[in-house]
Amino acid sequence: MLLLAGGRVVTPDGVLDPGWIRLAGPLIDAVGSGRVPDQPTADLRGRWVLPGFVDIHVHGGGGASFTEGTSDQARQAAAFHHGQGSTTMLASLVTAPLAELEARAGLLAGLADDGVIAGLHLEGPFLSPVRRGAQDPRHMIAPDVAVFERLRAAARGHLRVITLAPELPGALAVIQAATRAGVTVAVGHTDATADVTMAAIDAGATHATHLFNGMRPPHHREPGAAGALLDRDEVTCEVIADGVHLDDIMVRLTARAAGPGRLVLVSDAMAAAGMPDGSYQLGSQRVSVAGGVARLLEDRAAIAGSTATLADVVRHAVAAGLPVSDVAAAASTTPARVLGLADRTGALSPGLSADLVVCDDDFRPRAVMRHGEWLTAAPSRVP
Ligand SMILES: [Zn+2]
């Protein structure tokens, strides 16, 4: 049995300082503070221990992509993020021709079958060209239940989240069909008004895709999709708190308004995450990364996903002033709940999967454990 002791252990009930975690195979057996029940196998003094991050919006990383390339390359992208602390993740696809989306969904379903990823997120093709961001408007189509069912079938039961623009004709029918099928409907890349968004939530939408990004800016008399999504208690709100996509003031305001139970930190990472500046691909779109900021080659005003890992976002959110416990909830516990995995991962609690991230004082990951196995060098042993 592994016994990690001495660190600041972030649990749903608060930070145990110093705390300890006892593991039994792939699971957390017990968590406590104070007197350690046995001889520790790892000394985590001076370290933070956070639950493994759950990234529900990620397109790639480490030079590889979910949106194009081979199955091995997709596994490489997942392995990159696993090693950076995102022990659970969805693979997010962007708008593409239908046949291509079906093929990608089938390929990624293989990764989900193997437990490499927790499922798929379709960010498209039912999006608004008006708020396209870095997505390819040529392949955006009106929501259609038959098309949705085709894509869902291609994902072989692994489709978890679909982002759509609720103002498009046919959106309500797809929201209802997806909700019935147990697929989380996220509102995003949308020019919807608050009223239209409220109707989408009434129809079953429960999540906001990168709140504020890819939406009309809120106005005090027309709060738009962002205002409506933030207003409704049943909606979880993603933010890309990387210091590029959102001003920190908006991150803090959103965190306060949503609370840790509704805030979800995501990376929206693309292939360039963890890589040097240069040229990359996001679906059909060519992307140039300079100074760590990814932009479309053809439209430099469009930010094309992020180059951050969720660990980077966690570090930035803490630096922006969010309490560590709230950040852990938003990076792990709440997104695990969005995926219906709260009984398996997302918190340092007995009975859950031993998924954890050991961070230094600057919240840089120093060791990562997934399902009870160190993905990195194990932290130092107690002599
Ligand atoms: Zn995205």
PDB file of N, CA, C and O in Angstrom, residues 111-143:
ATOM      1  N   LEU A 111     -10.020   5.164 -28.634  1.00  0.00           N
ATOM      2  CA  LEU A 111      -9.262   5.617 -27.454  1.00  0.00           C
ATOM      3  C   LEU A 111     -10.132   5.537 -26.206  1.00  0.00           C
ATOM      4  O   LEU A 111      -9.651   5.203 -25.116  1.00  0.00           O
ATOM      5  N   ALA A 112     -11.428   5.877 -26.388  1.00  0.00           N
ATOM      6  CA  ALA A 112     -12.335   5.824 -25.238  1.00  0.00           C
ATOM      7  C   ALA A 112     -12.564   4.371 -24.814  1.00  0.00           C
ATOM      8  O   ALA A 112     -12.607   4.064 -23.624  1.00  0.00           O
ATOM      9  N   ASP A 113     -12.686   3.456 -25.793  1.00  0.00           N
ATOM     10  CA  ASP A 113     -12.824   2.028 -25.468  1.00  0.00           C
ATOM     11  C   ASP A 113     -11.657   1.571 -24.590  1.00  0.00           C
ATOM     12  O   ASP A 113     -11.830   0.745 -23.695  1.00  0.00           O
ATOM     13  N   ASP A 114     -10.470   2.105 -24.870  1.00  0.00           N
ATOM     14  CA  ASP A 114      -9.265   1.693 -24.152  1.00  0.00           C
ATOM     15  C   ASP A 114      -9.042   2.475 -22.858  1.00  0.00           C
ATOM     16  O   ASP A 114      -8.019   2.299 -22.194  1.00  0.00           O
ATOM     17  N   GLY A 115      -9.959   3.402 -22.542  1.00  0.00           N
ATOM     18  CA  GLY A 115      -9.821   4.162 -21.296  1.00  0.00           C
ATOM     19  C   GLY A 115      -8.778   5.266 -21.357  1.00  0.00           C
ATOM     20  O   GLY A 115      -8.410   5.843 -20.330  1.00  0.00           O
ATOM     21  N   VAL A 116      -8.302   5.583 -22.563  1.00  0.00           N
ATOM     22  CA  VAL A 116      -7.296   6.649 -22.711  1.00  0.00           C
ATOM     23  C   VAL A 116      -7.953   8.018 -22.514  1.00  0.00           C
ATOM     24  O   VAL A 116      -7.396   8.922 -21.903  1.00  0.00           O
ATOM     25  N   ILE A 117      -9.162   8.161 -23.076  1.00  0.00           N
ATOM     26  CA  ILE A 117      -9.954   9.385 -22.896  1.00  0.00           C
ATOM     27  C   ILE A 117     -11.321   8.980 -22.319  1.00  0.00           C
ATOM     28  O   ILE A 117     -11.701   7.808 -22.386  1.00  0.00           O
ATOM     29  N   ALA A 118     -12.022   9.970 -21.761  1.00  0.00           N
ATOM     30  CA  ALA A 118     -13.314   9.672 -21.138  1.00  0.00           C
ATOM     31  C   ALA A 118     -14.472   9.827 -22.113  1.00  0.00           C
ATOM     32  O   ALA A 118     -15.631   9.641 -21.744  1.00  0.00           O
ATOM     33  N   GLY A 119     -14.162  10.205 -23.353  1.00  0.00           N
ATOM     34  CA  GLY A 119     -15.209  10.369 -24.340  1.00  0.00           C
ATOM     35  C   GLY A 119     -14.931  11.534 -25.261  1.00  0.00           C
ATOM     36  O   GLY A 119     -13.816  12.075 -25.277  1.00  0.00           O
ATOM     37  N   LEU A 120     -15.952  11.904 -26.026  1.00  0.00           N
ATOM     38  CA  LEU A 120     -15.790  12.928 -27.059  1.00  0.00           C
ATOM     39  C   LEU A 120     -16.636  14.161 -26.767  1.00  0.00           C
ATOM     40  O   LEU A 120     -17.722  14.069 -26.190  1.00  0.00           O
ATOM     41  N   HIS A 121     -16.119  15.276 -27.231  1.00  0.00           N
ATOM     42  CA  HIS A 121     -16.842  16.535 -27.217  1.00  0.00           C
ATOM     43  C   HIS A 121     -16.885  17.032 -28.656  1.00  0.00           C
ATOM     44  O   HIS A 121     -15.837  17.209 -29.272  1.00  0.00           O
ATOM     45  N   LEU A 122     -18.092  17.200 -29.175  1.00  0.00           N
ATOM     46  CA  LEU A 122     -18.251  17.747 -30.522  1.00  0.00           C
ATOM     47  C   LEU A 122     -18.431  19.252 -30.422  1.00  0.00           C
ATOM     48  O   LEU A 122     -19.493  19.728 -30.005  1.00  0.00           O
ATOM     49  N   GLU A 123     -17.397  20.004 -30.777  1.00  0.00           N
ATOM     50  CA  GLU A 123     -17.515  21.467 -30.804  1.00  0.00           C
ATOM     51  C   GLU A 123     -17.796  21.846 -32.253  1.00  0.00           C
ATOM     52  O   GLU A 123     -16.936  22.288 -32.987  1.00  0.00           O
ATOM     53  N   GLY A 124     -19.047  21.609 -32.661  1.00  0.00           N
ATOM     54  CA  GLY A 124     -19.453  21.767 -34.040  1.00  0.00           C
ATOM     55  C   GLY A 124     -20.165  20.507 -34.490  1.00  0.00           C
ATOM     56  O   GLY A 124     -20.169  19.524 -33.758  1.00  0.00           O
ATOM     57  N   PRO A 125     -20.801  20.477 -35.645  1.00  0.00           N
ATOM     58  CA  PRO A 125     -20.779  21.543 -36.668  1.00  0.00           C
ATOM     59  C   PRO A 125     -21.953  22.522 -36.572  1.00  0.00           C
ATOM     60  O   PRO A 125     -22.085  23.386 -37.426  1.00  0.00           O
ATOM     61  N   PHE A 126     -22.788  22.419 -35.483  1.00  0.00           N
ATOM     62  CA  PHE A 126     -23.999  23.255 -35.401  1.00  0.00           C
ATOM     63  C   PHE A 126     -23.681  24.590 -34.722  1.00  0.00           C
ATOM     64  O   PHE A 126     -24.218  24.893 -33.650  1.00  0.00           O
ATOM     65  N   LEU A 127     -22.775  25.361 -35.311  1.00  0.00           N
ATOM     66  CA  LEU A 127     -22.310  26.597 -34.681  1.00  0.00           C
ATOM     67  C   LEU A 127     -22.635  27.799 -35.568  1.00  0.00           C
ATOM     68  O   LEU A 127     -22.924  27.643 -36.757  1.00  0.00           O
ATOM     69  N   SER A 128     -22.546  28.989 -34.974  1.00  0.00           N
ATOM     70  CA  SER A 128     -22.858  30.213 -35.711  1.00  0.00           C
ATOM     71  C   SER A 128     -21.603  30.787 -36.365  1.00  0.00           C
ATOM     72  O   SER A 128     -20.624  31.082 -35.670  1.00  0.00           O
ATOM     73  N   PRO A 129     -21.662  30.999 -37.691  1.00  0.00           N
ATOM     74  CA  PRO A 129     -20.517  31.637 -38.371  1.00  0.00           C
ATOM     75  C   PRO A 129     -20.218  33.029 -37.803  1.00  0.00           C
ATOM     76  O   PRO A 129     -19.091  33.495 -37.879  1.00  0.00           O
ATOM     77  N   VAL A 130     -21.260  33.660 -37.230  1.00  0.00           N
ATOM     78  CA  VAL A 130     -21.071  35.007 -36.677  1.00  0.00           C
ATOM     79  C   VAL A 130     -20.084  34.988 -35.500  1.00  0.00           C
ATOM     80  O   VAL A 130     -19.371  35.946 -35.257  1.00  0.00           O
ATOM     81  N   ARG A 131     -20.072  33.875 -34.775  1.00  0.00           N
ATOM     82  CA  ARG A 131     -19.172  33.747 -33.607  1.00  0.00           C
ATOM     83  C   ARG A 131     -18.275  32.525 -33.799  1.00  0.00           C
ATOM     84  O   ARG A 131     -18.145  31.688 -32.922  1.00  0.00           O
ATOM     85  N   ARG A 132     -17.677  32.436 -34.998  1.00  0.00           N
ATOM     86  CA  ARG A 132     -16.962  31.212 -35.355  1.00  0.00           C
ATOM     87  C   ARG A 132     -15.626  31.055 -34.652  1.00  0.00           C
ATOM     88  O   ARG A 132     -15.100  29.952 -34.563  1.00  0.00           O
ATOM     89  N   GLY A 133     -15.050  32.179 -34.162  1.00  0.00           N
ATOM     90  CA  GLY A 133     -13.721  32.066 -33.573  1.00  0.00           C
ATOM     91  C   GLY A 133     -12.766  31.510 -34.608  1.00  0.00           C
ATOM     92  O   GLY A 133     -12.705  32.001 -35.735  1.00  0.00           O
ATOM     93  N   ALA A 134     -12.065  30.430 -34.252  1.00  0.00           N
ATOM     94  CA  ALA A 134     -11.086  29.846 -35.177  1.00  0.00           C
ATOM     95  C   ALA A 134     -11.669  28.694 -35.972  1.00  0.00           C
ATOM     96  O   ALA A 134     -10.952  27.983 -36.664  1.00  0.00           O
ATOM     97  N   GLN A 135     -12.991  28.480 -35.874  1.00  0.00           N
ATOM     98  CA  GLN A 135     -13.584  27.329 -36.561  1.00  0.00           C
ATOM     99  C   GLN A 135     -13.937  27.681 -38.006  1.00  0.00           C
ATOM    100  O   GLN A 135     -14.172  28.827 -38.346  1.00  0.00           O
ATOM    101  N   ASP A 136     -13.980  26.657 -38.825  1.00  0.00           N
ATOM    102  CA  ASP A 136     -14.164  26.832 -40.257  1.00  0.00           C
ATOM    103  C   ASP A 136     -15.646  26.999 -40.600  1.00  0.00           C
ATOM    104  O   ASP A 136     -16.423  26.039 -40.519  1.00  0.00           O
ATOM    105  N   PRO A 137     -16.075  28.223 -40.994  1.00  0.00           N
ATOM    106  CA  PRO A 137     -17.508  28.462 -41.218  1.00  0.00           C
ATOM    107  C   PRO A 137     -18.061  27.700 -42.424  1.00  0.00           C
ATOM    108  O   PRO A 137     -19.264  27.491 -42.518  1.00  0.00           O
ATOM    109  N   ARG A 138     -17.174  27.260 -43.331  1.00  0.00           N
ATOM    110  CA  ARG A 138     -17.658  26.574 -44.543  1.00  0.00           C
ATOM    111  C   ARG A 138     -18.390  25.280 -44.212  1.00  0.00           C
ATOM    112  O   ARG A 138     -19.225  24.816 -44.981  1.00  0.00           O
ATOM    113  N   HIS A 139     -18.066  24.685 -43.076  1.00  0.00           N
ATOM    114  CA  HIS A 139     -18.653  23.382 -42.742  1.00  0.00           C
ATOM    115  C   HIS A 139     -19.694  23.469 -41.627  1.00  0.00           C
ATOM    116  O   HIS A 139     -20.172  22.457 -41.142  1.00  0.00           O
ATOM    117  N   MET A 140     -20.023  24.698 -41.214  1.00  0.00           N
ATOM    118  CA  MET A 140     -21.061  24.841 -40.189  1.00  0.00           C
ATOM    119  C   MET A 140     -22.423  24.609 -40.830  1.00  0.00           C
ATOM    120  O   MET A 140     -22.692  25.104 -41.933  1.00  0.00           O
ATOM    121  N   ILE A 141     -23.281  23.850 -40.160  1.00  0.00           N
ATOM    122  CA  ILE A 141     -24.604  23.546 -40.699  1.00  0.00           C
ATOM    123  C   ILE A 141     -25.659  23.761 -39.621  1.00  0.00           C
ATOM    124  O   ILE A 141     -25.325  23.837 -38.429  1.00  0.00           O
ATOM    125  N   ALA A 142     -26.912  23.860 -40.071  1.00  0.00           N
ATOM    126  CA  ALA A 142     -28.010  24.029 -39.116  1.00  0.00           C
ATOM    127  C   ALA A 142     -28.189  22.717 -38.337  1.00  0.00           C
ATOM    128  O   ALA A 142     -27.993  21.635 -38.886  1.00  0.00           O
ATOM    129  N   PRO A 143     -28.551  22.829 -37.069  1.00  0.00           N
ATOM    130  CA  PRO A 143     -28.758  21.626 -36.252  1.00  0.00           C
ATOM    131  C   PRO A 143     -29.800  20.704 -36.887  1.00  0.00           C
ATOM    132  O   PRO A 143     -30.822  21.171 -37.396  1.00  0.00           O
TER     133      PRO A 143
END
